[in-house]
């Protein structure tokens, strides 16, 4: 059985990635690994961590209802999300990695970097990039 890895954030682009990941896992008969990555620090304190746990509990229920074999992981290791997604994809021998995209200005890309670009260039497998509705 293969594996589809999804990068999830609780935003429209994360929801689009999750929906596409569920569809791909069903089509391929694959396990779905959902990864929610945070750098940690002050912006990921008690309330933010609890909110993230609630989001992931909802995802667990959604995946159970979809009938997809799954694993949901929240990583708070101080790494960039791209690093976490690439390492999880490598460790699981992923056949596909799914990410959500959002439009950003050129200045925004320069200042904040681009996790999506890093995933697209460095992933060990094909990448499906989806946009939010």
mmCIF file of N, CA and C in Angstrom, residues 23-117:
data_model
loop_
_atom_site.group_PDB
_atom_site.id
_atom_site.type_symbol
_atom_site.label_atom_id
_atom_site.label_comp_id
_atom_site.label_asym_id
_atom_site.label_seq_id
_atom_site.Cartn_x
_atom_site.Cartn_y
_atom_site.Cartn_z
ATOM 1 N N UNK A 23 -9.198 12.453 -1.788
ATOM 2 C CA UNK A 23 -9.564 11.922 -3.109
ATOM 3 C C UNK A 23 -8.446 11.071 -3.689
ATOM 4 N N UNK A 24 -7.218 11.545 -3.614
ATOM 5 C CA UNK A 24 -6.082 10.803 -4.165
ATOM 6 C C UNK A 24 -5.860 9.485 -3.421
ATOM 7 N N UNK A 25 -5.985 9.513 -2.099
ATOM 8 C CA UNK A 25 -5.797 8.285 -1.315
ATOM 9 C C UNK A 25 -6.851 7.247 -1.683
ATOM 10 N N UNK A 26 -8.089 7.702 -1.867
ATOM 11 C CA UNK A 26 -9.157 6.779 -2.271
ATOM 12 C C UNK A 26 -8.892 6.200 -3.661
ATOM 13 N N UNK A 27 -8.511 7.049 -4.599
ATOM 14 C CA UNK A 27 -8.240 6.606 -5.966
ATOM 15 C C UNK A 27 -7.094 5.595 -6.025
ATOM 16 N N UNK A 28 -6.073 5.819 -5.206
ATOM 17 C CA UNK A 28 -4.868 4.990 -5.237
ATOM 18 C C UNK A 28 -4.937 3.801 -4.280
ATOM 19 N N UNK A 29 -5.934 3.794 -3.390
ATOM 20 C CA UNK A 29 -5.985 2.768 -2.355
ATOM 21 C C UNK A 29 -4.815 2.916 -1.394
ATOM 22 N N UNK A 30 -4.457 4.172 -1.099
ATOM 23 C CA UNK A 30 -3.283 4.483 -0.290
ATOM 24 C C UNK A 30 -3.645 4.961 1.102
ATOM 25 N N UNK A 31 -2.680 4.877 1.981
ATOM 26 C CA UNK A 31 -2.794 5.457 3.313
ATOM 27 C C UNK A 31 -2.574 6.964 3.177
ATOM 28 N N UNK A 32 -3.257 7.738 3.998
ATOM 29 C CA UNK A 32 -3.123 9.192 3.990
ATOM 30 C C UNK A 32 -2.419 9.632 5.271
ATOM 31 N N UNK A 33 -1.344 10.380 5.128
ATOM 32 C CA UNK A 33 -0.646 10.950 6.281
ATOM 33 C C UNK A 33 -0.827 12.456 6.215
ATOM 34 N N UNK A 34 -1.515 13.018 7.213
ATOM 35 C CA UNK A 34 -1.772 14.453 7.278
ATOM 36 C C UNK A 34 -0.768 15.063 8.257
ATOM 37 N N UNK A 35 -0.036 16.070 7.782
ATOM 38 C CA UNK A 35 1.012 16.695 8.587
ATOM 39 C C UNK A 35 0.664 18.150 8.833
ATOM 40 N N UNK A 36 0.631 18.519 10.107
ATOM 41 C CA UNK A 36 0.424 19.901 10.525
ATOM 42 C C UNK A 36 1.698 20.316 11.251
ATOM 43 N N UNK A 37 2.471 21.218 10.649
ATOM 44 C CA UNK A 37 3.788 21.575 11.164
ATOM 45 C C UNK A 37 3.805 23.000 11.702
ATOM 46 N N UNK A 38 4.367 23.152 12.903
ATOM 47 C CA UNK A 38 4.520 24.471 13.528
ATOM 48 C C UNK A 38 5.963 24.632 13.952
ATOM 49 N N UNK A 39 6.471 25.839 13.859
ATOM 50 C CA UNK A 39 7.832 26.091 14.326
ATOM 51 C C UNK A 39 7.883 26.113 15.845
ATOM 52 N N UNK A 40 6.763 26.402 16.491
ATOM 53 C CA UNK A 40 6.752 26.497 17.952
ATOM 54 C C UNK A 40 7.001 27.929 18.376
ATOM 55 N N UNK A 41 7.409 28.109 19.621
ATOM 56 C CA UNK A 41 7.690 29.450 20.116
ATOM 57 C C UNK A 41 6.470 30.102 20.714
ATOM 58 N N UNK A 42 6.571 31.412 20.930
ATOM 59 C CA UNK A 42 5.523 32.158 21.626
ATOM 60 C C UNK A 42 4.201 32.189 20.874
ATOM 61 N N UNK A 43 4.258 32.185 19.538
ATOM 62 C CA UNK A 43 2.993 32.244 18.792
ATOM 63 C C UNK A 43 2.238 30.921 18.812
ATOM 64 N N UNK A 44 2.875 29.877 19.331
ATOM 65 C CA UNK A 44 2.203 28.580 19.459
ATOM 66 C C UNK A 44 2.113 28.219 20.940
ATOM 67 N N UNK A 45 1.457 29.103 21.694
ATOM 68 C CA UNK A 45 1.317 28.923 23.135
ATOM 69 C C UNK A 45 0.087 28.081 23.454
ATOM 70 N N UNK A 46 -0.330 28.065 24.696
ATOM 71 C CA UNK A 46 -1.455 27.246 25.148
ATOM 72 C C UNK A 46 -2.712 27.341 24.305
ATOM 73 N N UNK A 47 -3.303 28.539 24.135
ATOM 74 C CA UNK A 47 -4.536 28.633 23.345
ATOM 75 C C UNK A 47 -4.357 28.203 21.883
ATOM 76 N N UNK A 48 -3.260 28.591 21.266
ATOM 77 C CA UNK A 48 -3.021 28.208 19.868
ATOM 78 C C UNK A 48 -2.818 26.697 19.756
ATOM 79 N N UNK A 49 -2.113 26.114 20.715
ATOM 80 C CA UNK A 49 -1.882 24.661 20.696
ATOM 81 C C UNK A 49 -3.195 23.908 20.882
ATOM 82 N N UNK A 50 -4.042 24.384 21.806
ATOM 83 C CA UNK A 50 -5.340 23.741 22.025
ATOM 84 C C UNK A 50 -6.231 23.855 20.787
ATOM 85 N N UNK A 51 -6.211 25.012 20.140
ATOM 86 C CA UNK A 51 -6.998 25.204 18.931
ATOM 87 C C UNK A 51 -6.525 24.252 17.828
ATOM 88 N N UNK A 52 -5.222 24.091 17.729
ATOM 89 C CA UNK A 52 -4.667 23.176 16.728
ATOM 90 C C UNK A 52 -5.072 21.737 17.026
ATOM 91 N N UNK A 53 -5.049 21.352 18.288
ATOM 92 C CA UNK A 53 -5.481 19.998 18.672
ATOM 93 C C UNK A 53 -6.943 19.772 18.305
ATOM 94 N N UNK A 54 -7.784 20.787 18.530
ATOM 95 C CA UNK A 54 -9.200 20.680 18.164
ATOM 96 C C UNK A 54 -9.363 20.499 16.661
ATOM 97 N N UNK A 55 -8.581 21.266 15.875
ATOM 98 C CA UNK A 55 -8.627 21.129 14.417
ATOM 99 C C UNK A 55 -8.270 19.703 14.010
ATOM 100 N N UNK A 56 -7.227 19.156 14.600
ATOM 101 C CA UNK A 56 -6.763 17.825 14.226
ATOM 102 C C UNK A 56 -7.753 16.739 14.652
ATOM 103 N N UNK A 57 -8.447 16.955 15.754
ATOM 104 C CA UNK A 57 -9.488 16.015 16.175
ATOM 105 C C UNK A 57 -10.609 15.990 15.126
ATOM 106 N N UNK A 58 -10.965 17.158 14.619
ATOM 107 C CA UNK A 58 -11.974 17.232 13.565
ATOM 108 C C UNK A 58 -11.520 16.533 12.290
ATOM 109 N N UNK A 59 -10.252 16.659 11.979
ATOM 110 C CA UNK A 59 -9.705 15.993 10.788
ATOM 111 C C UNK A 59 -9.761 14.483 10.970
ATOM 112 N N UNK A 60 -9.415 14.012 12.164
ATOM 113 C CA UNK A 60 -9.474 12.563 12.446
ATOM 114 C C UNK A 60 -10.878 12.035 12.157
ATOM 115 N N UNK A 61 -11.889 12.731 12.655
ATOM 116 C CA UNK A 61 -13.279 12.309 12.441
ATOM 117 C C UNK A 61 -13.630 12.323 10.955
ATOM 118 N N UNK A 62 -13.211 13.370 10.264
ATOM 119 C CA UNK A 62 -13.491 13.480 8.830
ATOM 120 C C UNK A 62 -12.860 12.321 8.057
ATOM 121 N N UNK A 63 -11.632 11.953 8.405
ATOM 122 C CA UNK A 63 -10.945 10.859 7.712
ATOM 123 C C UNK A 63 -11.583 9.508 8.029
ATOM 124 N N UNK A 64 -12.020 9.330 9.273
ATOM 125 C CA UNK A 64 -12.714 8.089 9.633
ATOM 126 C C UNK A 64 -14.004 7.958 8.841
ATOM 127 N N UNK A 65 -14.751 9.059 8.722
ATOM 128 C CA UNK A 65 -15.999 9.042 7.959
ATOM 129 C C UNK A 65 -15.740 8.779 6.473
ATOM 130 N N UNK A 66 -14.594 9.256 5.970
ATOM 131 C CA UNK A 66 -14.255 9.047 4.560
ATOM 132 C C UNK A 66 -13.789 7.614 4.297
ATOM 133 N N UNK A 67 -13.508 6.872 5.366
ATOM 134 C CA UNK A 67 -13.084 5.488 5.213
ATOM 135 C C UNK A 67 -11.670 5.339 4.669
ATOM 136 N N UNK A 68 -10.812 6.306 4.951
ATOM 137 C CA UNK A 68 -9.436 6.289 4.469
ATOM 138 C C UNK A 68 -8.506 5.892 5.623
ATOM 139 N N UNK A 69 -7.626 4.917 5.361
ATOM 140 C CA UNK A 69 -6.611 4.608 6.372
ATOM 141 C C UNK A 69 -5.734 5.852 6.506
ATOM 142 N N UNK A 70 -5.461 6.257 7.739
ATOM 143 C CA UNK A 70 -4.793 7.541 7.913
ATOM 144 C C UNK A 70 -3.925 7.595 9.171
ATOM 145 N N UNK A 71 -3.110 8.619 9.183
ATOM 146 C CA UNK A 71 -2.278 8.975 10.325
ATOM 147 C C UNK A 71 -2.227 10.496 10.323
ATOM 148 N N UNK A 72 -2.540 11.117 11.448
ATOM 149 C CA UNK A 72 -2.510 12.577 11.550
ATOM 150 C C UNK A 72 -1.386 12.945 12.511
ATOM 151 N N UNK A 73 -0.477 13.803 12.046
ATOM 152 C CA UNK A 73 0.690 14.170 12.856
ATOM 153 C C UNK A 73 0.794 15.676 13.008
ATOM 154 N N UNK A 74 1.001 16.078 14.237
ATOM 155 C CA UNK A 74 1.290 17.485 14.500
ATOM 156 C C UNK A 74 2.740 17.559 14.929
ATOM 157 N N UNK A 75 3.523 18.351 14.220
ATOM 158 C CA UNK A 75 4.944 18.467 14.499
ATOM 159 C C UNK A 75 5.257 19.874 14.982
ATOM 160 N N UNK A 76 5.883 19.976 16.141
ATOM 161 C CA UNK A 76 6.329 21.252 16.688
ATOM 162 C C UNK A 76 7.798 21.047 17.032
ATOM 163 N N UNK A 77 8.646 21.192 16.001
ATOM 164 C CA UNK A 77 10.052 20.841 16.187
ATOM 165 C C UNK A 77 11.004 21.979 15.874
ATOM 166 N N UNK A 78 10.476 23.131 15.518
ATOM 167 C CA UNK A 78 11.345 24.252 15.195
ATOM 168 C C UNK A 78 11.806 24.280 13.750
ATOM 169 N N UNK A 79 11.315 23.354 12.927
ATOM 170 C CA UNK A 79 11.687 23.318 11.517
ATOM 171 C C UNK A 79 10.658 24.073 10.685
ATOM 172 N N UNK A 80 11.063 24.440 9.486
ATOM 173 C CA UNK A 80 10.122 25.012 8.530
ATOM 174 C C UNK A 80 9.158 23.902 8.089
ATOM 175 N N UNK A 81 7.912 24.246 7.769
ATOM 176 C CA UNK A 81 6.967 23.226 7.307
ATOM 177 C C UNK A 81 7.481 22.416 6.120
ATOM 178 N N UNK A 82 8.185 23.056 5.200
ATOM 179 C CA UNK A 82 8.713 22.328 4.037
ATOM 180 C C UNK A 82 9.651 21.213 4.474
ATOM 181 N N UNK A 83 10.507 21.483 5.448
ATOM 182 C CA UNK A 83 11.430 20.449 5.939
ATOM 183 C C UNK A 83 10.663 19.267 6.519
ATOM 184 N N UNK A 84 9.648 19.561 7.313
ATOM 185 C CA UNK A 84 8.850 18.492 7.913
ATOM 186 C C UNK A 84 8.133 17.670 6.854
ATOM 187 N N UNK A 85 7.522 18.329 5.878
ATOM 188 C CA UNK A 85 6.793 17.596 4.834
ATOM 189 C C UNK A 85 7.729 16.704 4.017
ATOM 190 N N UNK A 86 8.860 17.243 3.647
ATOM 191 C CA UNK A 86 9.818 16.469 2.852
ATOM 192 C C UNK A 86 10.330 15.276 3.648
ATOM 193 N N UNK A 87 10.644 15.477 4.927
ATOM 194 C CA UNK A 87 11.164 14.358 5.729
ATOM 195 C C UNK A 87 10.099 13.284 5.959
ATOM 196 N N UNK A 88 8.845 13.680 6.169
ATOM 197 C CA UNK A 88 7.764 12.702 6.343
ATOM 198 C C UNK A 88 7.532 11.943 5.031
ATOM 199 N N UNK A 89 7.560 12.653 3.914
ATOM 200 C CA UNK A 89 7.384 11.999 2.610
ATOM 201 C C UNK A 89 8.503 10.982 2.373
ATOM 202 N N UNK A 90 9.737 11.346 2.690
ATOM 203 C CA UNK A 90 10.870 10.419 2.523
ATOM 204 C C UNK A 90 10.723 9.212 3.439
ATOM 205 N N UNK A 91 10.414 9.465 4.701
ATOM 206 C CA UNK A 91 10.327 8.386 5.693
ATOM 207 C C UNK A 91 9.210 7.392 5.371
ATOM 208 N N UNK A 92 8.157 7.854 4.707
ATOM 209 C CA UNK A 92 7.016 6.993 4.389
ATOM 210 C C UNK A 92 7.029 6.478 2.960
ATOM 211 N N UNK A 93 8.062 6.799 2.201
ATOM 212 C CA UNK A 93 8.099 6.379 0.805
ATOM 213 C C UNK A 93 6.878 6.870 0.037
ATOM 214 N N UNK A 94 6.514 8.121 0.260
ATOM 215 C CA UNK A 94 5.285 8.675 -0.325
ATOM 216 C C UNK A 94 5.288 8.587 -1.842
ATOM 217 N N UNK A 95 4.117 8.279 -2.386
ATOM 218 C CA UNK A 95 3.953 8.281 -3.833
ATOM 219 C C UNK A 95 3.427 9.622 -4.322
ATOM 220 N N UNK A 96 2.927 10.453 -3.388
ATOM 221 C CA UNK A 96 2.411 11.771 -3.735
ATOM 222 C C UNK A 96 2.416 12.647 -2.493
ATOM 223 N N UNK A 97 2.736 13.925 -2.692
ATOM 224 C CA UNK A 97 2.677 14.912 -1.617
ATOM 225 C C UNK A 97 1.714 16.002 -2.083
ATOM 226 N N UNK A 98 0.746 16.368 -1.245
ATOM 227 C CA UNK A 98 -0.271 17.357 -1.608
ATOM 228 C C UNK A 98 -0.124 18.589 -0.727
ATOM 229 N N UNK A 99 -0.056 19.758 -1.371
ATOM 230 C CA UNK A 99 0.028 21.022 -0.635
ATOM 231 C C UNK A 99 -1.003 21.992 -1.188
ATOM 232 N N UNK A 100 -1.406 22.926 -0.356
ATOM 233 C CA UNK A 100 -2.310 23.995 -0.776
ATOM 234 C C UNK A 100 -1.520 25.263 -1.017
ATOM 235 N N UNK A 101 -1.935 26.036 -1.993
ATOM 236 C CA UNK A 101 -1.257 27.281 -2.337
ATOM 237 C C UNK A 101 -2.168 28.464 -2.108
ATOM 238 N N UNK A 102 -1.546 29.583 -1.810
ATOM 239 C CA UNK A 102 -2.275 30.849 -1.729
ATOM 240 C C UNK A 102 -1.479 31.891 -2.493
ATOM 241 N N UNK A 103 -2.164 32.865 -2.990
ATOM 242 C CA UNK A 103 -1.503 33.929 -3.747
ATOM 243 C C UNK A 103 -0.792 34.868 -2.779
ATOM 244 N N UNK A 104 0.467 35.179 -3.113
ATOM 245 C CA UNK A 104 1.236 36.132 -2.317
ATOM 246 C C UNK A 104 1.929 37.112 -3.242
ATOM 247 N N UNK A 105 2.157 38.306 -2.726
ATOM 248 C CA UNK A 105 2.850 39.320 -3.525
ATOM 249 C C UNK A 105 4.325 38.939 -3.655
ATOM 250 N N UNK A 106 5.006 39.490 -4.650
ATOM 251 C CA UNK A 106 6.444 39.214 -4.776
ATOM 252 C C UNK A 106 7.232 39.603 -3.524
ATOM 253 N N UNK A 107 6.846 40.705 -2.888
ATOM 254 C CA UNK A 107 7.537 41.118 -1.664
ATOM 255 C C UNK A 107 7.268 40.111 -0.544
ATOM 256 N N UNK A 108 6.040 39.624 -0.445
ATOM 257 C CA UNK A 108 5.705 38.621 0.564
ATOM 258 C C UNK A 108 6.518 37.355 0.381
ATOM 259 N N UNK A 109 6.711 36.941 -0.853
ATOM 260 C CA UNK A 109 7.517 35.755 -1.123
ATOM 261 C C UNK A 109 8.968 35.978 -0.719
ATOM 262 N N UNK A 110 9.473 37.168 -0.991
ATOM 263 C CA UNK A 110 10.864 37.478 -0.675
ATOM 264 C C UNK A 110 11.109 37.522 0.828
ATOM 265 N N UNK A 111 10.214 38.153 1.560
ATOM 266 C CA UNK A 111 10.392 38.315 3.004
ATOM 267 C C UNK A 111 10.138 37.006 3.749
ATOM 268 N N UNK A 112 9.082 36.306 3.402
ATOM 269 C CA UNK A 112 8.688 35.117 4.151
ATOM 270 C C UNK A 112 9.255 33.820 3.584
ATOM 271 N N UNK A 113 9.883 33.875 2.423
ATOM 272 C CA UNK A 113 10.361 32.645 1.805
ATOM 273 C C UNK A 113 9.187 31.899 1.203
ATOM 274 N N UNK A 114 9.472 30.764 0.634
ATOM 275 C CA UNK A 114 8.390 30.017 0.023
ATOM 276 C C UNK A 114 8.517 28.539 0.343
ATOM 277 N N UNK A 115 7.716 28.099 1.317
ATOM 278 C CA UNK A 115 7.676 26.674 1.646
ATOM 279 C C UNK A 115 7.198 25.864 0.451
ATOM 280 N N UNK A 116 6.222 26.405 -0.278
ATOM 281 C CA UNK A 116 5.694 25.682 -1.434
ATOM 282 C C UNK A 116 6.791 25.454 -2.468
ATOM 283 N N UNK A 117 7.592 26.467 -2.737
ATOM 284 C CA UNK A 117 8.660 26.314 -3.720
ATOM 285 C C UNK A 117 9.662 25.263 -3.264
#
